[in-house]
Amino acid sequence: MSGIVLTATRDVALTPEAVFETLGSWLFGASFERLEVGRPLTLTVPFGGAASGFTIFGRIRRIVWGQSIVIEHSQPWRGTVRLRLTPLPIGARVTLSCDVDDAGVGWMVRRTGIPSSAPESARGRRWGLLTTKSGSGAVFALGTENAALLAIDELNAAGAGMENDLVVGDDGTDPAMAAVEAERLIAAGCRVIVAAVISASFTAVQQVAQRHGVLAVHSVLNEGGRPARSVLRLGERPADQLRAALTPLMRETGGSRCYIVGHTYSWSRSAARVARGMLADLGAGVAGEARLPLGHHDYAPVVERIRRSGADLVLSTLVGDDEVRFERSSHELGLRSTATTLSLVLDESTREHIGAEQSAGVWAAMGYFEASPSSVNQAFVARYRARFGAWAPPLSSLSESVYSTILLLERALADDPDATADAWARAVRQVRLETPRGLLTFGDGETYASTIRVAIAGQTGFHLL
């Protein structure tokens, strides 16, 4: 492997054993539920003197207590991080080393604002995947690239005569970065971009794609938008999620006063607007609302406001790391004992990062859960584990949607590989496809019709209702 190795050191006035006992956010921003092999963990790695550094998302692979931790990670690139402790006369030296392969070097170069050259054109069809490898949304995107690679593998194995490959971009949970990365994917020869990003980023992607005559597809949950000929917005809609979950939630808990917590961007505002109408129709009241910018850190004051409001239900439309911080604060401050939360973006990866104990009892409503018992899904999960191993992040609605979207598009593109983006978008709307989340058909011409499943987070995963 070519590439480089990054190292960072920090001397602390603690013994190595004491460092292990108190390891937390004070050391390289470490965040985890429990220091145990197999558990997810995040670290902030200093980079180029930047105060914020960048965040590694991985799993603990090996622990030698008082000496070292080995972390296998998949974001922002795939690699290994080693945390080593060396005793000093007074205290200990903590050394963080990080392998950076060619993909990681390219990612870093682009983060410094230097354009990287496009890879050589593929002989067959080149797919663009825009996902979130960094920023607030990175928590829920861990399995997205894996799911896309699995779909590409299966297309090539089917031997349809055209070789497929994948070029991956990172929006950084930022619309401006999303536009830059969309330009890079198109320059690399991608005529289709599958975007598993927040709505604000997809709006930027859509504008770039339409300017170049490229098909843009939003695969994950979104609020919909104005119809456009070369744009597809798939994924769950807030109205469908709320329609499936609110009635059973109120029936099971007896709750009738709901506090709504969300972000200041479009999807979250749209979901809150729909929720207010549905709650009124169901005879429930809104106890209060809080809207915060993406990347907000301290949710304790918000939880305290919810407690004082007397709410017995909470609707969260927070995404990624914000949802992790909010749910941990809710658990730590005892909100679970007085209110039940329905989260519209709580997927398997986010639940893992919140922690099993801290997320237990939170309701979710998605078109797909990894625990779905269907034979199609069980075979899909088995192929995913065989391809990427036990350390791979869990599948979720967000990652499965990328897999199914690529197969859905291939059905339409195969008939006329040289058609325009508009013609491909029309053809996709005629496709019927059996997928891990069920049979996909286009209901209203703008998104596919699929069943929304309701589940409750437990100690070992989601329990489907």
PDB file of N, CA and C in Angstrom, residues 45-120:
ATOM      1  N   VAL A  45      -8.702  13.380  14.933  1.00  0.00           N
ATOM      2  CA  VAL A  45      -7.270  13.338  14.660  1.00  0.00           C
ATOM      3  C   VAL A  45      -6.804  14.737  14.259  1.00  0.00           C
ATOM      4  N   PRO A  46      -5.813  15.315  14.951  1.00  0.00           N
ATOM      5  CA  PRO A  46      -5.285  16.622  14.543  1.00  0.00           C
ATOM      6  C   PRO A  46      -4.713  16.538  13.130  1.00  0.00           C
ATOM      7  N   PHE A  47      -4.941  17.565  12.332  1.00  0.00           N
ATOM      8  CA  PHE A  47      -4.497  17.507  10.937  1.00  0.00           C
ATOM      9  C   PHE A  47      -4.016  18.874  10.498  1.00  0.00           C
ATOM     10  N   GLY A  48      -2.724  18.965  10.148  1.00  0.00           N
ATOM     11  CA  GLY A  48      -2.174  20.181   9.582  1.00  0.00           C
ATOM     12  C   GLY A  48      -2.305  21.391  10.471  1.00  0.00           C
ATOM     13  N   GLY A  49      -2.353  21.162  11.792  1.00  0.00           N
ATOM     14  CA  GLY A  49      -2.456  22.290  12.706  1.00  0.00           C
ATOM     15  C   GLY A  49      -3.861  22.836  12.834  1.00  0.00           C
ATOM     16  N   ALA A  50      -4.822  22.270  12.088  1.00  0.00           N
ATOM     17  CA  ALA A  50      -6.198  22.754  12.183  1.00  0.00           C
ATOM     18  C   ALA A  50      -6.756  22.443  13.561  1.00  0.00           C
ATOM     19  N   ALA A  51      -7.503  23.376  14.119  1.00  0.00           N
ATOM     20  CA  ALA A  51      -8.019  23.186  15.472  1.00  0.00           C
ATOM     21  C   ALA A  51      -9.036  22.055  15.514  1.00  0.00           C
ATOM     22  N   SER A  52      -9.837  21.906  14.458  1.00  0.00           N
ATOM     23  CA  SER A  52     -10.916  20.929  14.499  1.00  0.00           C
ATOM     24  C   SER A  52     -10.452  19.528  14.130  1.00  0.00           C
ATOM     25  N   GLY A  53      -9.402  19.370  13.318  1.00  0.00           N
ATOM     26  CA  GLY A  53      -8.952  18.070  12.874  1.00  0.00           C
ATOM     27  C   GLY A  53     -10.018  17.366  12.048  1.00  0.00           C
ATOM     28  N   PHE A  54      -9.969  16.031  11.998  1.00  0.00           N
ATOM     29  CA  PHE A  54     -11.021  15.282  11.318  1.00  0.00           C
ATOM     30  C   PHE A  54     -11.374  14.069  12.163  1.00  0.00           C
ATOM     31  N   THR A  55     -12.571  13.573  11.976  1.00  0.00           N
ATOM     32  CA  THR A  55     -13.101  12.523  12.838  1.00  0.00           C
ATOM     33  C   THR A  55     -13.013  11.165  12.159  1.00  0.00           C
ATOM     34  N   ILE A  56     -12.447  10.210  12.873  1.00  0.00           N
ATOM     35  CA  ILE A  56     -12.372   8.821  12.434  1.00  0.00           C
ATOM     36  C   ILE A  56     -13.554   8.056  13.025  1.00  0.00           C
ATOM     37  N   PHE A  57     -14.273   7.314  12.193  1.00  0.00           N
ATOM     38  CA  PHE A  57     -15.367   6.459  12.656  1.00  0.00           C
ATOM     39  C   PHE A  57     -14.928   5.004  12.491  1.00  0.00           C
ATOM     40  N   GLY A  58     -14.850   4.270  13.578  1.00  0.00           N
ATOM     41  CA  GLY A  58     -14.395   2.887  13.463  1.00  0.00           C
ATOM     42  C   GLY A  58     -14.892   2.014  14.592  1.00  0.00           C
ATOM     43  N   ARG A  59     -14.282   0.826  14.671  1.00  0.00           N
ATOM     44  CA  ARG A  59     -14.601  -0.124  15.741  1.00  0.00           C
ATOM     45  C   ARG A  59     -13.312  -0.557  16.436  1.00  0.00           C
ATOM     46  N   ILE A  60     -13.449  -0.837  17.716  1.00  0.00           N
ATOM     47  CA  ILE A  60     -12.299  -1.306  18.483  1.00  0.00           C
ATOM     48  C   ILE A  60     -12.008  -2.748  18.085  1.00  0.00           C
ATOM     49  N   ARG A  61     -10.788  -2.987  17.593  1.00  0.00           N
ATOM     50  CA  ARG A  61     -10.440  -4.334  17.140  1.00  0.00           C
ATOM     51  C   ARG A  61      -9.593  -5.076  18.175  1.00  0.00           C
ATOM     52  N   ARG A  62      -8.787  -4.340  18.959  1.00  0.00           N
ATOM     53  CA  ARG A  62      -7.893  -5.012  19.904  1.00  0.00           C
ATOM     54  C   ARG A  62      -7.580  -4.051  21.054  1.00  0.00           C
ATOM     55  N   ILE A  63      -7.532  -4.581  22.273  1.00  0.00           N
ATOM     56  CA  ILE A  63      -7.169  -3.784  23.452  1.00  0.00           C
ATOM     57  C   ILE A  63      -6.133  -4.545  24.256  1.00  0.00           C
ATOM     58  N   VAL A  64      -5.021  -3.897  24.551  1.00  0.00           N
ATOM     59  CA  VAL A  64      -4.076  -4.411  25.555  1.00  0.00           C
ATOM     60  C   VAL A  64      -4.129  -3.398  26.689  1.00  0.00           C
ATOM     61  N   TRP A  65      -4.787  -3.758  27.783  1.00  0.00           N
ATOM     62  CA  TRP A  65      -5.113  -2.797  28.830  1.00  0.00           C
ATOM     63  C   TRP A  65      -3.854  -2.108  29.362  1.00  0.00           C
ATOM     64  N   GLY A  66      -3.902  -0.786  29.383  1.00  0.00           N
ATOM     65  CA  GLY A  66      -2.775  -0.001  29.874  1.00  0.00           C
ATOM     66  C   GLY A  66      -1.683   0.207  28.851  1.00  0.00           C
ATOM     67  N   GLN A  67      -1.846  -0.381  27.633  1.00  0.00           N
ATOM     68  CA  GLN A  67      -0.766  -0.273  26.652  1.00  0.00           C
ATOM     69  C   GLN A  67      -1.228   0.263  25.294  1.00  0.00           C
ATOM     70  N   SER A  68      -2.278  -0.299  24.724  1.00  0.00           N
ATOM     71  CA  SER A  68      -2.624   0.096  23.351  1.00  0.00           C
ATOM     72  C   SER A  68      -4.074  -0.253  23.001  1.00  0.00           C
ATOM     73  N   ILE A  69      -4.581   0.456  21.985  1.00  0.00           N
ATOM     74  CA  ILE A  69      -5.888   0.171  21.388  1.00  0.00           C
ATOM     75  C   ILE A  69      -5.699   0.205  19.876  1.00  0.00           C
ATOM     76  N   VAL A  70      -6.259  -0.772  19.172  1.00  0.00           N
ATOM     77  CA  VAL A  70      -6.244  -0.792  17.711  1.00  0.00           C
ATOM     78  C   VAL A  70      -7.676  -0.600  17.223  1.00  0.00           C
ATOM     79  N   ILE A  71      -7.850   0.348  16.306  1.00  0.00           N
ATOM     80  CA  ILE A  71      -9.180   0.689  15.783  1.00  0.00           C
ATOM     81  C   ILE A  71      -9.197   0.489  14.281  1.00  0.00           C
ATOM     82  N   GLU A  72     -10.146  -0.286  13.805  1.00  0.00           N
ATOM     83  CA  GLU A  72     -10.335  -0.452  12.357  1.00  0.00           C
ATOM     84  C   GLU A  72     -11.448   0.487  11.930  1.00  0.00           C
ATOM     85  N   HIS A  73     -11.179   1.320  10.922  1.00  0.00           N
ATOM     86  CA  HIS A  73     -12.187   2.312  10.554  1.00  0.00           C
ATOM     87  C   HIS A  73     -12.486   2.289   9.052  1.00  0.00           C
ATOM     88  N   SER A  74     -13.659   2.842   8.705  1.00  0.00           N
ATOM     89  CA  SER A  74     -14.076   2.891   7.304  1.00  0.00           C
ATOM     90  C   SER A  74     -14.328   4.314   6.836  1.00  0.00           C
ATOM     91  N   GLN A  75     -14.258   5.281   7.743  1.00  0.00           N
ATOM     92  CA  GLN A  75     -14.466   6.672   7.376  1.00  0.00           C
ATOM     93  C   GLN A  75     -13.462   7.564   8.071  1.00  0.00           C
ATOM     94  N   PRO A  76     -12.990   8.632   7.402  1.00  0.00           N
ATOM     95  CA  PRO A  76     -13.307   9.053   6.030  1.00  0.00           C
ATOM     96  C   PRO A  76     -12.700   8.151   4.951  1.00  0.00           C
ATOM     97  N   TRP A  77     -11.750   7.269   5.281  1.00  0.00           N
ATOM     98  CA  TRP A  77     -11.248   6.254   4.366  1.00  0.00           C
ATOM     99  C   TRP A  77     -11.101   4.966   5.168  1.00  0.00           C
ATOM    100  N   ARG A  78     -10.736   3.882   4.521  1.00  0.00           N
ATOM    101  CA  ARG A  78     -10.579   2.611   5.235  1.00  0.00           C
ATOM    102  C   ARG A  78      -9.144   2.491   5.740  1.00  0.00           C
ATOM    103  N   GLY A  79      -8.983   2.148   6.997  1.00  0.00           N
ATOM    104  CA  GLY A  79      -7.637   2.033   7.530  1.00  0.00           C
ATOM    105  C   GLY A  79      -7.621   1.605   8.983  1.00  0.00           C
ATOM    106  N   THR A  80      -6.472   1.782   9.614  1.00  0.00           N
ATOM    107  CA  THR A  80      -6.274   1.367  10.997  1.00  0.00           C
ATOM    108  C   THR A  80      -5.645   2.511  11.787  1.00  0.00           C
ATOM    109  N   VAL A  81      -6.126   2.706  12.983  1.00  0.00           N
ATOM    110  CA  VAL A  81      -5.579   3.700  13.912  1.00  0.00           C
ATOM    111  C   VAL A  81      -5.068   2.955  15.148  1.00  0.00           C
ATOM    112  N   ARG A  82      -3.868   3.331  15.591  1.00  0.00           N
ATOM    113  CA  ARG A  82      -3.287   2.707  16.791  1.00  0.00           C
ATOM    114  C   ARG A  82      -3.055   3.776  17.855  1.00  0.00           C
ATOM    115  N   LEU A  83      -3.539   3.505  19.048  1.00  0.00           N
ATOM    116  CA  LEU A  83      -3.345   4.405  20.183  1.00  0.00           C
ATOM    117  C   LEU A  83      -2.413   3.678  21.151  1.00  0.00           C
ATOM    118  N   ARG A  84      -1.192   4.218  21.353  1.00  0.00           N
ATOM    119  CA  ARG A  84      -0.190   3.519  22.160  1.00  0.00           C
ATOM    120  C   ARG A  84       0.214   4.391  23.350  1.00  0.00           C
ATOM    121  N   LEU A  85       0.356   3.799  24.529  1.00  0.00           N
ATOM    122  CA  LEU A  85       0.740   4.529  25.732  1.00  0.00           C
ATOM    123  C   LEU A  85       2.124   4.098  26.184  1.00  0.00           C
ATOM    124  N   THR A  86       2.982   5.084  26.464  1.00  0.00           N
ATOM    125  CA  THR A  86       4.347   4.812  26.928  1.00  0.00           C
ATOM    126  C   THR A  86       4.536   5.488  28.277  1.00  0.00           C
ATOM    127  N   PRO A  87       4.994   4.729  29.293  1.00  0.00           N
ATOM    128  CA  PRO A  87       5.205   5.347  30.608  1.00  0.00           C
ATOM    129  C   PRO A  87       6.307   6.407  30.558  1.00  0.00           C
ATOM    130  N   LEU A  88       6.108   7.510  31.276  1.00  0.00           N
ATOM    131  CA  LEU A  88       7.115   8.553  31.446  1.00  0.00           C
ATOM    132  C   LEU A  88       7.474   8.627  32.933  1.00  0.00           C
ATOM    133  N   PRO A  89       8.581   9.298  33.297  1.00  0.00           N
ATOM    134  CA  PRO A  89       8.898   9.427  34.723  1.00  0.00           C
ATOM    135  C   PRO A  89       7.718   9.959  35.535  1.00  0.00           C
ATOM    136  N   ILE A  90       7.022  10.928  34.962  1.00  0.00           N
ATOM    137  CA  ILE A  90       5.782  11.416  35.579  1.00  0.00           C
ATOM    138  C   ILE A  90       4.698  11.397  34.506  1.00  0.00           C
ATOM    139  N   GLY A  91       3.795  10.476  34.577  1.00  0.00           N
ATOM    140  CA  GLY A  91       2.699  10.421  33.622  1.00  0.00           C
ATOM    141  C   GLY A  91       2.953   9.443  32.485  1.00  0.00           C
ATOM    142  N   ALA A  92       2.371   9.743  31.314  1.00  0.00           N
ATOM    143  CA  ALA A  92       2.452   8.841  30.165  1.00  0.00           C
ATOM    144  C   ALA A  92       2.398   9.648  28.877  1.00  0.00           C
ATOM    145  N   ARG A  93       2.990   9.095  27.841  1.00  0.00           N
ATOM    146  CA  ARG A  93       2.905   9.684  26.497  1.00  0.00           C
ATOM    147  C   ARG A  93       1.908   8.865  25.675  1.00  0.00           C
ATOM    148  N   VAL A  94       0.940   9.556  25.096  1.00  0.00           N
ATOM    149  CA  VAL A  94      -0.072   8.908  24.257  1.00  0.00           C
ATOM    150  C   VAL A  94       0.263   9.214  22.800  1.00  0.00           C
ATOM    151  N   THR A  95       0.473   8.170  22.019  1.00  0.00           N
ATOM    152  CA  THR A  95       0.819   8.338  20.606  1.00  0.00           C
ATOM    153  C   THR A  95      -0.298   7.775  19.743  1.00  0.00           C
ATOM    154  N   LEU A  96      -0.795   8.609  18.853  1.00  0.00           N
ATOM    155  CA  LEU A  96      -1.837   8.187  17.913  1.00  0.00           C
ATOM    156  C   LEU A  96      -1.194   8.079  16.535  1.00  0.00           C
ATOM    157  N   SER A  97      -1.260   6.906  15.896  1.00  0.00           N
ATOM    158  CA  SER A  97      -0.739   6.759  14.528  1.00  0.00           C
ATOM    159  C   SER A  97      -1.863   6.298  13.625  1.00  0.00           C
ATOM    160  N   CYS A  98      -1.875   6.852  12.430  1.00  0.00           N
ATOM    161  CA  CYS A  98      -3.007   6.651  11.514  1.00  0.00           C
ATOM    162  C   CYS A  98      -2.468   6.366  10.116  1.00  0.00           C
ATOM    163  N   ASP A  99      -2.760   5.168   9.586  1.00  0.00           N
ATOM    164  CA  ASP A  99      -2.362   4.832   8.212  1.00  0.00           C
ATOM    165  C   ASP A  99      -3.276   5.566   7.235  1.00  0.00           C
ATOM    166  N   VAL A 100      -2.686   6.226   6.257  1.00  0.00           N
ATOM    167  CA  VAL A 100      -3.473   6.953   5.256  1.00  0.00           C
ATOM    168  C   VAL A 100      -3.116   6.401   3.877  1.00  0.00           C
ATOM    169  N   ASP A 101      -4.036   5.677   3.255  1.00  0.00           N
ATOM    170  CA  ASP A 101      -3.773   5.116   1.928  1.00  0.00           C
ATOM    171  C   ASP A 101      -4.033   6.169   0.849  1.00  0.00           C
ATOM    172  N   ASP A 102      -3.969   5.762  -0.419  1.00  0.00           N
ATOM    173  CA  ASP A 102      -4.135   6.728  -1.518  1.00  0.00           C
ATOM    174  C   ASP A 102      -5.497   7.427  -1.458  1.00  0.00           C
ATOM    175  N   ALA A 103      -6.536   6.661  -1.101  1.00  0.00           N
ATOM    176  CA  ALA A 103      -7.870   7.275  -1.010  1.00  0.00           C
ATOM    177  C   ALA A 103      -7.889   8.329   0.096  1.00  0.00           C
ATOM    178  N   GLY A 104      -7.209   8.019   1.200  1.00  0.00           N
ATOM    179  CA  GLY A 104      -7.156   8.971   2.301  1.00  0.00           C
ATOM    180  C   GLY A 104      -6.354  10.211   1.946  1.00  0.00           C
ATOM    181  N   VAL A 105      -5.243  10.024   1.240  1.00  0.00           N
ATOM    182  CA  VAL A 105      -4.439  11.170   0.810  1.00  0.00           C
ATOM    183  C   VAL A 105      -5.270  12.069  -0.111  1.00  0.00           C
ATOM    184  N   GLY A 106      -6.003  11.442  -1.052  1.00  0.00           N
ATOM    185  CA  GLY A 106      -6.848  12.227  -1.958  1.00  0.00           C
ATOM    186  C   GLY A 106      -7.905  13.009  -1.198  1.00  0.00           C
ATOM    187  N   TRP A 107      -8.511  12.371  -0.202  1.00  0.00           N
ATOM    188  CA  TRP A 107      -9.527  13.047   0.617  1.00  0.00           C
ATOM    189  C   TRP A 107      -8.921  14.251   1.334  1.00  0.00           C
ATOM    190  N   MET A 108      -7.728  14.071   1.905  1.00  0.00           N
ATOM    191  CA  MET A 108      -7.080  15.173   2.624  1.00  0.00           C
ATOM    192  C   MET A 108      -6.706  16.313   1.689  1.00  0.00           C
ATOM    193  N   VAL A 109      -6.211  15.963   0.524  1.00  0.00           N
ATOM    194  CA  VAL A 109      -5.828  17.001  -0.445  1.00  0.00           C
ATOM    195  C   VAL A 109      -7.039  17.845  -0.811  1.00  0.00           C
ATOM    196  N   ARG A 110      -8.169  17.186  -1.052  1.00  0.00           N
ATOM    197  CA  ARG A 110      -9.377  17.938  -1.406  1.00  0.00           C
ATOM    198  C   ARG A 110      -9.842  18.802  -0.242  1.00  0.00           C
ATOM    199  N   ARG A 111      -9.652  18.326   1.003  1.00  0.00           N
ATOM    200  CA  ARG A 111     -10.062  19.108   2.174  1.00  0.00           C
ATOM    201  C   ARG A 111      -9.218  20.386   2.344  1.00  0.00           C
ATOM    202  N   THR A 112      -8.023  20.389   1.779  1.00  0.00           N
ATOM    203  CA  THR A 112      -7.210  21.601   1.856  1.00  0.00           C
ATOM    204  C   THR A 112      -7.569  22.596   0.754  1.00  0.00           C
ATOM    205  N   GLY A 113      -8.513  22.209  -0.113  1.00  0.00           N
ATOM    206  CA  GLY A 113      -8.942  23.110  -1.172  1.00  0.00           C
ATOM    207  C   GLY A 113      -8.209  22.931  -2.484  1.00  0.00           C
ATOM    208  N   ILE A 114      -7.342  21.913  -2.558  1.00  0.00           N
ATOM    209  CA  ILE A 114      -6.595  21.651  -3.794  1.00  0.00           C
ATOM    210  C   ILE A 114      -7.385  20.654  -4.636  1.00  0.00           C
ATOM    211  N   PRO A 115      -7.778  21.011  -5.867  1.00  0.00           N
ATOM    212  CA  PRO A 115      -8.539  20.066  -6.700  1.00  0.00           C
ATOM    213  C   PRO A 115      -7.695  18.840  -7.020  1.00  0.00           C
ATOM    214  N   SER A 116      -8.261  17.661  -6.904  1.00  0.00           N
ATOM    215  CA  SER A 116      -7.535  16.439  -7.267  1.00  0.00           C
ATOM    216  C   SER A 116      -7.941  16.031  -8.672  1.00  0.00           C
ATOM    217  N   SER A 117      -7.003  15.415  -9.378  1.00  0.00           N
ATOM    218  CA  SER A 117      -7.291  14.996 -10.753  1.00  0.00           C
ATOM    219  C   SER A 117      -8.308  13.875 -10.762  1.00  0.00           C
ATOM    220  N   ALA A 118      -9.141  13.851 -11.791  1.00  0.00           N
ATOM    221  CA  ALA A 118     -10.157  12.816 -11.917  1.00  0.00           C
ATOM    222  C   ALA A 118      -9.506  11.495 -12.276  1.00  0.00           C
ATOM    223  N   PRO A 119     -10.004  10.388 -11.742  1.00  0.00           N
ATOM    224  CA  PRO A 119      -9.452   9.092 -12.135  1.00  0.00           C
ATOM    225  C   PRO A 119      -9.715   8.805 -13.601  1.00  0.00           C
ATOM    226  N   GLU A 120      -8.969   7.852 -14.148  1.00  0.00           N
ATOM    227  CA  GLU A 120      -9.144   7.515 -15.560  1.00  0.00           C
ATOM    228  C   GLU A 120     -10.562   7.021 -15.815  1.00  0.00           C
TER     229      GLU A 120
END
